[in-house]
Short mmCIF file of C-alpha atoms in Angstrom, two decimals:
data_model
loop_
_atom_site.label_atom_id
_atom_site.label_comp_id
_atom_site.label_asym_id
_atom_site.label_seq_id
_atom_site.Cartn_x
_atom_site.Cartn_y
_atom_site.Cartn_z
CA MET W 187 63.55 128.27 85.43
CA SER W 188 63.80 127.94 89.25
CA GLU W 189 62.45 125.45 91.77
CA PRO W 190 61.79 125.63 95.54
CA GLU W 191 64.83 125.46 97.81
CA LEU W 192 66.00 121.87 98.25
CA ASP W 193 67.65 120.18 101.18
CA VAL W 194 70.13 118.39 98.91
CA VAL W 195 71.45 118.76 95.38
CA GLY W 196 73.73 115.93 94.32
CA ILE W 197 76.26 116.50 91.56
CA GLY W 198 76.90 113.24 89.74
CA PHE W 199 74.86 110.04 89.91
CA GLY W 200 77.18 107.09 90.10
CA PRO W 201 76.76 104.32 92.71
CA SER W 202 77.54 106.67 95.63
CA ASN W 203 74.90 109.26 94.87
CA LEU W 204 72.52 106.52 93.75
CA ALA W 205 72.90 105.06 97.25
CA MET W 206 72.29 108.56 98.62
CA ALA W 207 69.05 108.87 96.64
CA VAL W 208 67.95 105.47 97.94
CA ALA W 209 68.71 106.56 101.53
CA VAL W 210 66.64 109.72 100.98
CA ALA W 211 63.74 107.67 99.58
CA GLU W 212 63.79 105.32 102.57
CA HIS W 213 64.08 108.20 105.02
CA ASN W 214 61.10 109.96 103.46
CA ALA W 215 58.98 106.82 103.45
CA ALA W 216 59.57 106.39 107.18
CA ALA W 217 59.55 110.04 108.27
CA GLY W 218 56.43 111.32 106.55
CA PRO W 219 55.94 114.50 104.52
CA ASP W 220 56.69 116.99 107.32
CA ALA W 221 60.17 115.57 107.91
CA ALA W 222 60.94 114.65 104.29
CA VAL W 223 64.29 115.54 102.75
CA THR W 224 63.92 117.21 99.36
CA SER W 225 66.58 116.34 96.78
CA ARG W 226 67.64 116.55 93.16
CA PHE W 227 70.57 114.72 91.58
CA LEU W 228 72.15 115.98 88.37
CA GLU W 229 73.89 113.49 86.07
CA ARG W 230 75.78 114.31 82.88
CA GLN W 231 75.12 110.92 81.27
CA ALA W 232 71.86 110.28 79.43
CA SER W 233 71.04 107.32 81.67
CA PHE W 234 72.57 105.49 84.61
CA GLY W 235 75.95 103.98 83.77
CA TRP W 236 78.89 102.71 85.81
CA HIS W 237 82.18 101.68 84.17
CA ARG W 238 80.32 100.52 81.07
CA GLY W 239 83.61 100.22 79.22
CA MET W 240 84.74 97.36 81.49
CA LEU W 241 81.52 95.35 81.63
CA LEU W 242 83.22 92.21 80.36
CA ASP W 243 80.99 89.16 80.11
CA ASP W 244 82.95 87.06 82.59
CA ALA W 245 84.30 89.76 84.93
CA THR W 246 83.11 89.45 88.51
CA MET W 247 82.82 91.95 91.32
CA GLN W 248 85.70 92.17 93.80
CA VAL W 249 83.32 92.98 96.63
CA SER W 250 80.64 90.83 98.24
CA PHE W 251 77.07 91.31 97.03
CA LEU W 252 76.19 92.09 100.67
CA LYS W 253 78.08 95.37 100.24
CA ASP W 254 75.39 96.64 97.91
CA LEU W 255 73.67 100.03 98.02
CA VAL W 256 71.83 99.42 101.28
CA THR W 257 72.38 96.18 103.19
CA LEU W 258 75.04 97.33 105.67
CA ARG W 259 72.83 100.31 106.54
CA ASN W 260 69.42 98.65 106.30
CA PRO W 261 69.37 94.84 105.91
CA THR W 262 65.58 94.86 105.38
CA SER W 263 65.70 97.33 102.48
CA GLU W 264 63.60 96.86 99.36
CA PHE W 265 66.62 98.12 97.38
CA SER W 266 68.98 95.26 98.21
CA PHE W 267 70.74 93.05 95.68
CA LEU W 268 68.75 90.07 97.00
CA ARG W 269 65.51 91.96 96.36
CA TYR W 270 66.75 92.67 92.84
CA LEU W 271 67.51 88.97 92.29
CA HIS W 272 64.04 88.07 93.51
CA SER W 273 62.47 90.58 91.12
CA GLN W 274 64.42 89.03 88.23
CA GLY W 275 63.50 85.44 89.15
CA ARG W 276 67.15 84.50 89.82
CA LEU W 277 67.32 84.33 93.62
CA ILE W 278 67.34 80.52 93.84
CA ASP W 279 69.79 80.27 90.95
CA PHE W 280 72.15 82.70 92.65
CA ILE W 281 71.96 80.80 95.94
CA ASN W 282 72.77 77.55 94.13
CA HIS W 283 75.75 79.28 92.53
CA LYS W 284 77.37 79.46 96.01
CA ASN W 285 79.25 82.67 95.19
CA LEU W 286 79.55 85.97 97.03
CA PHE W 287 80.78 87.81 93.95
CA PRO W 288 78.26 88.48 91.17
CA LEU W 289 79.13 89.18 87.58
CA ARG W 290 80.04 92.83 87.10
CA VAL W 291 77.43 93.16 84.37
CA GLU W 292 74.83 91.77 86.77
CA PHE W 293 75.75 94.25 89.50
CA HIS W 294 75.50 97.06 86.96
CA ASP W 295 72.02 95.85 86.10
CA TYR W 296 71.19 95.90 89.82
CA PHE W 297 72.32 99.51 90.03
CA ALA W 298 70.21 100.41 86.99
CA TRP W 299 67.22 98.62 88.54
CA ALA W 300 67.61 100.64 91.75
CA ALA W 301 68.05 103.85 89.75
CA THR W 302 64.68 103.40 88.06
CA GLN W 303 63.03 103.30 91.48
CA VAL W 304 64.41 106.70 92.49
CA ALA W 305 64.14 108.25 89.02
CA GLU W 306 61.95 111.08 90.33
CA GLN W 307 64.99 112.44 92.19
CA VAL W 308 67.30 112.48 89.15
CA THR W 309 67.77 114.62 86.07
CA TYR W 310 69.91 112.88 83.46
CA ASP W 311 71.70 114.56 80.57
CA ALA W 312 72.23 117.53 82.88
CA GLU W 313 75.51 119.42 82.72
CA VAL W 314 76.30 121.46 85.82
CA LEU W 315 77.55 124.85 84.65
CA SER W 316 78.08 126.75 87.89
CA VAL W 317 77.47 126.90 91.62
CA ARG W 318 76.74 130.40 92.93
CA PRO W 319 76.53 131.51 96.56
CA VAL W 320 73.31 132.99 97.96
CA GLU W 321 73.94 135.43 100.82
CA ASN W 322 71.60 136.60 103.55
CA ALA W 323 71.50 140.10 105.00
CA SER W 324 74.42 139.31 107.33
CA GLY W 325 76.66 138.17 104.49
CA ASP W 326 76.41 134.49 105.38
CA ILE W 327 75.99 132.03 102.53
CA THR W 328 72.90 130.04 103.44
CA ALA W 329 72.22 128.42 100.07
CA VAL W 330 73.74 127.90 96.64
CA ASP W 331 72.20 128.13 93.19
CA VAL W 332 73.24 125.23 90.99
CA LEU W 333 72.87 126.14 87.32
CA SER W 334 72.58 123.23 84.90
CA ARG W 335 71.78 122.73 81.25
CA HIS W 336 69.40 119.97 80.18
CA GLY W 337 68.24 119.61 76.60
CA GLY W 338 69.18 123.18 75.79
CA ARG W 339 67.23 124.52 78.77
CA LEU W 340 68.87 126.18 81.77
CA THR W 341 67.60 125.29 85.22
CA THR W 342 68.58 126.63 88.62
CA HIS W 343 68.25 124.48 91.74
CA ARG W 344 68.67 126.28 95.04
CA ALA W 345 70.11 124.01 97.72
CA ARG W 346 71.02 124.09 101.40
CA ASN W 347 73.45 121.18 100.93
CA LEU W 348 75.56 119.78 98.11
CA VAL W 349 76.62 116.14 97.84
CA ILE W 350 79.46 115.89 95.35
CA GLY W 351 79.87 112.50 93.71
CA THR W 352 81.68 113.29 90.49
CA GLY W 353 83.77 110.13 90.60
CA LEU W 354 87.16 109.31 89.15
CA ARG W 355 88.82 110.35 85.90
CA PRO W 356 90.84 107.97 83.68
CA ARG W 357 94.59 108.51 83.93
CA LEU W 358 96.87 108.03 80.92
CA PRO W 359 100.68 107.86 81.11
CA GLU W 360 102.43 111.21 80.90
CA GLY W 361 102.67 112.43 77.32
CA VAL W 362 100.10 109.91 76.02
CA SER W 363 96.79 110.98 74.50
CA ALA W 364 93.77 108.81 73.77
CA SER W 365 92.96 108.09 70.14
CA SER W 366 91.43 105.42 67.94
CA ARG W 367 94.57 103.32 68.53
CA VAL W 368 95.39 104.35 72.09
CA TRP W 369 92.72 103.46 74.64
CA HIS W 370 92.24 103.67 78.36
CA THR W 371 90.70 100.49 79.76
CA SER W 372 87.60 102.48 80.73
CA ASP W 373 86.79 102.53 76.99
CA LEU W 374 87.68 98.92 76.23
CA MET W 375 84.16 97.65 75.56
CA HIS W 376 83.27 100.81 73.63
CA HIS W 377 86.14 100.33 71.17
CA LEU W 378 86.20 96.53 70.78
CA PRO W 379 83.33 96.32 68.25
CA GLY W 380 85.21 98.65 65.90
CA ILE W 381 88.25 96.38 65.72
CA ARG W 382 86.51 93.03 65.45
CA GLY W 383 86.88 91.65 61.95
CA THR W 384 90.00 93.74 61.19
CA GLU W 385 92.44 90.91 61.97
CA PRO W 386 94.69 92.84 64.37
CA ARG W 387 98.26 91.55 64.70
CA ARG W 388 99.35 92.93 68.06
CA PHE W 389 97.99 94.57 71.21
CA VAL W 390 100.06 96.21 73.91
CA VAL W 391 98.50 96.44 77.38
CA VAL W 392 100.22 98.69 79.93
CA GLY W 393 99.58 98.16 83.65
CA ALA W 394 99.75 95.58 86.44
CA GLY W 395 96.34 95.78 88.12
CA GLN W 396 93.02 93.98 87.77
CA SER W 397 91.87 96.00 84.76
CA ALA W 398 95.16 95.35 82.95
CA ALA W 399 94.95 91.60 83.55
CA GLU W 400 91.30 91.52 82.47
CA ALA W 401 92.16 93.43 79.28
CA VAL W 402 95.01 91.01 78.52
CA ALA W 403 92.76 87.99 79.05
CA THR W 404 89.92 89.47 76.97
CA LEU W 405 92.09 90.46 74.01
CA HIS W 406 93.95 87.15 74.09
CA THR W 407 90.63 85.29 73.92
CA GLU W 408 88.81 87.54 71.43
CA PHE W 409 91.62 87.69 68.89
CA PRO W 410 93.18 84.22 68.66
CA GLU W 411 95.59 85.24 65.89
CA ALA W 412 96.92 88.36 67.60
CA GLU W 413 99.89 88.77 69.89
CA VAL W 414 99.16 90.37 73.27
CA CYS W 415 102.07 92.08 75.01
CA ALA W 416 101.66 92.89 78.69
CA VAL W 417 103.96 95.66 79.94
CA PHE W 418 104.41 96.28 83.66
CA SER W 419 107.15 97.38 86.03
CA ARG W 420 106.73 94.48 88.46
CA TYR W 421 108.21 91.02 88.05
CA GLY W 422 104.74 89.56 87.77
CA TYR W 423 101.14 90.31 88.58
CA SER W 424 100.66 90.62 92.35
CA PRO W 425 97.70 88.87 93.99
CA ALA W 426 95.08 90.87 95.84
CA ASP W 427 95.02 90.25 99.58
CA ASP W 428 91.38 89.41 100.23
CA SER W 429 92.02 87.39 103.38
CA SER W 430 89.54 87.78 106.19
CA PHE W 431 91.67 89.80 108.59
CA ALA W 432 93.05 92.11 105.89
CA ASN W 433 89.51 92.80 104.70
CA ARG W 434 88.80 94.48 108.03
CA ILE W 435 90.39 97.58 106.51
CA PHE W 436 87.09 97.94 104.60
CA ASP W 437 84.90 97.68 107.72
CA PRO W 438 82.86 100.74 108.73
CA GLY W 439 84.68 100.78 112.07
CA ALA W 440 88.00 101.07 110.25
CA VAL W 441 86.88 104.49 108.98
CA ASP W 442 86.64 105.69 112.59
CA ASP W 443 90.10 104.30 113.35
CA PHE W 444 91.64 105.87 110.27
CA TYR W 445 89.99 109.24 110.81
CA ARG W 446 91.29 109.48 114.39
CA ALA W 447 94.79 108.21 113.60
CA PRO W 448 97.82 110.51 113.44
CA GLU W 449 99.04 111.34 109.95
CA HIS W 450 102.02 108.98 110.10
CA VAL W 451 99.74 106.09 111.12
CA LYS W 452 97.40 106.87 108.24
CA ARG W 453 100.33 106.62 105.84
CA GLN W 454 101.41 103.33 107.40
CA LEU W 455 97.91 101.86 107.10
CA MET W 456 97.73 102.79 103.42
CA GLU W 457 101.15 101.22 102.83
CA TYR W 458 100.27 98.08 104.78
CA HIS W 459 96.94 97.50 103.08
CA GLY W 460 97.35 98.99 99.61
CA ASN W 461 97.63 95.41 98.32
CA THR W 462 93.96 94.85 99.11
CA ASN W 463 93.00 97.17 96.24
CA TYR W 464 95.77 98.91 94.29
CA SER W 465 97.71 97.34 91.39
CA VAL W 466 96.70 93.83 92.39
CA VAL W 467 94.89 91.02 90.58
CA ASP W 468 92.55 88.21 91.63
CA ILE W 469 94.62 85.06 92.07
CA ASP W 470 92.31 83.02 89.80
CA LEU W 471 92.98 85.41 86.92
CA ILE W 472 96.74 85.33 87.58
CA ASP W 473 96.67 81.54 87.48
CA ASP W 474 94.62 81.58 84.27
CA LEU W 475 97.07 83.90 82.49
CA TYR W 476 100.05 81.86 83.67
CA ARG W 477 98.35 78.69 82.41
CA ARG W 478 97.84 80.29 78.99
CA ALA W 479 101.45 81.47 78.77
CA TYR W 480 102.80 78.07 79.80
CA GLN W 481 100.54 76.21 77.39
CA GLU W 482 101.71 78.41 74.53
CA LYS W 483 105.33 77.78 75.48
CA VAL W 484 104.71 74.03 75.37
CA LEU W 485 102.97 74.28 71.99
CA GLY W 486 105.66 76.53 70.55
CA ARG W 487 103.45 79.49 69.64
CA GLU W 488 103.75 82.24 72.19
CA ARG W 489 101.10 84.90 71.61
CA LEU W 490 101.01 86.07 75.21
CA ARG W 491 104.21 88.01 75.95
CA MET W 492 105.08 89.40 79.37
CA LEU W 493 107.44 92.37 79.25
CA ASN W 494 107.99 92.57 83.00
CA VAL W 495 110.26 94.91 84.97
CA SER W 496 109.69 97.32 82.10
CA ARG W 497 108.04 100.66 81.57
CA LEU W 498 106.31 102.35 78.68
CA ALA W 499 108.64 105.16 77.58
CA ARG W 500 106.43 106.68 74.90
CA VAL W 501 103.71 106.00 72.36
CA THR W 502 103.71 107.36 68.82
CA ASP W 503 100.32 107.21 67.16
CA GLY W 504 100.72 106.82 63.40
CA PRO W 505 98.31 106.29 60.49
CA ASP W 506 98.87 102.54 60.29
CA ALA W 507 99.95 101.58 63.81
CA ALA W 508 100.67 102.82 67.28
CA VAL W 509 104.33 102.43 68.15
CA ALA W 510 105.05 101.67 71.79
CA THR W 511 108.58 102.14 73.09
CA VAL W 512 109.24 99.96 76.14
CA ARG W 513 112.35 100.27 78.30
CA SER W 514 113.67 97.54 80.60
CA LEU W 515 114.15 98.83 84.13
CA VAL W 516 117.02 96.34 84.62
CA THR W 517 119.16 96.79 81.51
CA GLY W 518 117.78 99.93 79.94
CA GLU W 519 117.26 97.98 76.71
CA VAL W 520 114.59 99.48 74.49
CA THR W 521 111.98 97.39 72.67
CA THR W 522 109.86 98.93 69.95
CA LEU W 523 106.44 97.37 69.38
CA GLU W 524 104.19 98.25 66.46
CA ALA W 525 100.65 97.62 67.64
CA ASP W 526 97.17 97.89 66.27
CA VAL W 527 96.09 99.13 69.70
CA VAL W 528 97.82 100.23 72.90
CA VAL W 529 95.58 99.80 75.95
CA CYS W 530 96.52 101.82 79.03
CA ALA W 531 95.30 100.23 82.25
CA THR W 532 96.93 103.02 84.20
CA GLY W 533 94.23 103.76 86.72
CA TYR W 534 92.25 106.82 87.67
CA HIS W 535 92.69 110.02 89.56
CA GLN W 536 90.24 111.78 91.81
CA ALA W 537 88.88 114.94 90.27
CA ASP W 538 89.10 118.00 92.50
CA PRO W 539 85.69 117.87 94.23
CA TYR W 540 85.69 121.65 94.56
CA ALA W 541 86.40 122.35 90.88
CA ILE W 542 82.73 123.01 90.06
CA LEU W 543 82.06 125.23 93.08
CA GLY W 544 83.34 128.55 91.73
CA ASP W 545 83.53 131.21 94.46
CA VAL W 546 82.23 128.71 97.02
CA ALA W 547 85.41 126.64 96.60
CA GLY W 548 87.47 129.41 98.16
CA LEU W 549 85.50 129.07 101.39
CA CYS W 550 86.16 125.32 101.68
CA LEU W 551 89.29 124.67 103.73
CA ARG W 552 92.27 122.63 102.59
CA ASP W 553 95.19 121.18 104.50
CA ALA W 554 98.87 122.02 103.97
CA GLN W 555 99.00 119.56 101.05
CA GLY W 556 96.03 121.13 99.32
CA ARG W 557 93.64 118.32 100.21
CA PRO W 558 90.07 118.99 101.41
CA GLN W 559 89.64 119.23 105.18
CA VAL W 560 86.66 117.04 105.94
CA GLY W 561 84.67 116.21 109.06
CA ARG W 562 83.93 112.66 110.10
CA ASP W 563 80.46 113.11 108.54
CA TYR W 564 82.12 113.84 105.15
CA ARG W 565 81.12 117.50 105.41
CA ALA W 566 83.81 119.86 104.16
CA ALA W 567 85.33 122.15 106.78
CA ALA W 568 84.66 125.70 105.71
CA ASP W 569 84.82 129.38 106.49
CA PRO W 570 82.14 130.20 109.12
CA ARG W 571 80.32 132.33 106.55
CA LEU W 572 79.56 129.20 104.49
CA ARG W 573 76.48 127.75 106.14
CA VAL W 574 75.82 125.39 103.23
CA GLY W 575 76.86 121.79 103.77
CA VAL W 576 79.30 120.51 101.14
CA TYR W 577 79.57 116.73 101.44
CA LEU W 578 82.16 114.69 99.58
CA GLN W 579 81.59 111.22 98.15
CA GLY W 580 85.19 110.64 97.12
CA GLY W 581 88.34 112.64 97.53
CA THR W 582 88.54 111.72 101.21
CA GLU W 583 91.00 108.84 101.14
CA HIS W 584 93.54 110.92 103.04
CA SER W 585 91.06 111.51 105.87
CA HIS W 586 88.70 108.50 105.83
CA GLY W 587 90.86 105.74 104.39
CA ILE W 588 90.87 103.28 101.55
CA THR W 589 87.07 102.96 101.22
CA SER W 590 86.68 106.59 100.14
CA ALA W 591 86.10 105.75 96.47
CA LEU W 592 85.08 102.10 96.84
CA LEU W 593 81.73 100.34 97.10
CA SER W 594 82.61 98.62 100.38
CA ASN W 595 81.35 101.34 102.70
CA THR W 596 78.94 103.20 100.43
CA ALA W 597 75.74 102.20 102.23
CA ILE W 598 77.09 103.31 105.61
CA ARG W 599 78.64 106.50 104.25
CA VAL W 600 75.43 107.81 102.67
CA GLY W 601 73.56 107.08 105.90
CA GLU W 602 76.08 109.16 107.83
CA ILE W 603 75.80 112.01 105.32
CA LEU W 604 72.01 111.95 105.45
CA ASP W 605 72.05 111.89 109.26
CA SER W 606 74.30 114.94 109.20
CA VAL W 607 72.03 116.81 106.77
CA VAL W 608 69.00 116.10 108.95
CA ALA W 609 70.85 116.99 112.17
CA TYR W 610 72.00 120.37 110.84
CA ARG W 611 68.48 121.10 109.62
CA SER W 612 66.92 120.14 112.93
CA SER W 613 69.40 122.21 114.92
CA GLY W 614 68.50 125.31 112.96
CA ALA W 615 72.15 125.76 112.02
CA LEU W 616 71.12 127.35 108.76
CA VAL W 617 69.65 130.82 108.81
CA ALA W 618 67.05 131.59 106.19
CA ALA W 619 68.26 133.78 103.34
#
């Protein structure tokens, strides 16, 4: 089955491509039918979902609600978080709460609410199988055919532009595989119901970032008879720097600065400001965990154990327990922990955005380190024969800075991508096939 040629096909439908769909909807409402951008987004999940496995009841966002899908791009948008609150009858309650950081579960519900309003642009439960080039008589590639499978039916969408938003992939320690006893934090909420009521004796949580600390706190609370062992290579959890000046690294203007900066300055900026986002924890959560550990020490029953300056050496997954081997980085001493569950809060890695592109990937340029070469408008640099725009929502941290895979700049980024799509179309840069 085929459809008319589209301006945009989006691969993946997380928050970034959701924001893109919203930007398209707003553009079309203002521009009228003759200037409308046609789009289709393909999502592998059966419905909208964003980090469902970490939607803990009391976990809050680490970004202001004003950095929602639209506000920085269009403060009057009908798709804003404030508009969502109004529709749910909670606007006054939220104002009285005096808090910039909503519950994570609430922000997920906001995303789902916005997704229902652009549902006509999305096909869920759609697995992208291939991307095939479409050549014109001169040998230029002026479109691509995106083949997907939905409900056993194959569909081809022909597109003049691709917007790739395939997101991040959970990372486990080297040599460790996920199982019923070895989890990545991205699956925490999915697995918890299965262990409730089993009277677990010990959990091991590996990692030093926000997800690790949240997992430690959740398991310590949910299972009051179990020991929770936190394993990390630092001396203690490090607080996130969310001070006002440091937060300027997330400003839209900082993307311009980063993009123009020499390579050595880019590296310096990432080193200077990595503590705004990577392997850091909200200070309130650090204080809460310290309070728990101290209280237990006073009471003489220490369930919360901190194995600091240590590293997970290996995990052996047996029939009755997972055995974690932990090595001290100071003494080399090895501690063996039999655990009901080992939780790996070991982060994510960016999937190769070109992995799905097949032959088209070979026409997208990479730098000497194998990273995508990307224009300021997030359009991949490519062989001149590739006239199709390939836009990246993620995988551009090396070129655009720390906000590449974060929510902070999403609203601005999708506006810049849409402006680029429209500008190329208006300039007649694409030649009909």
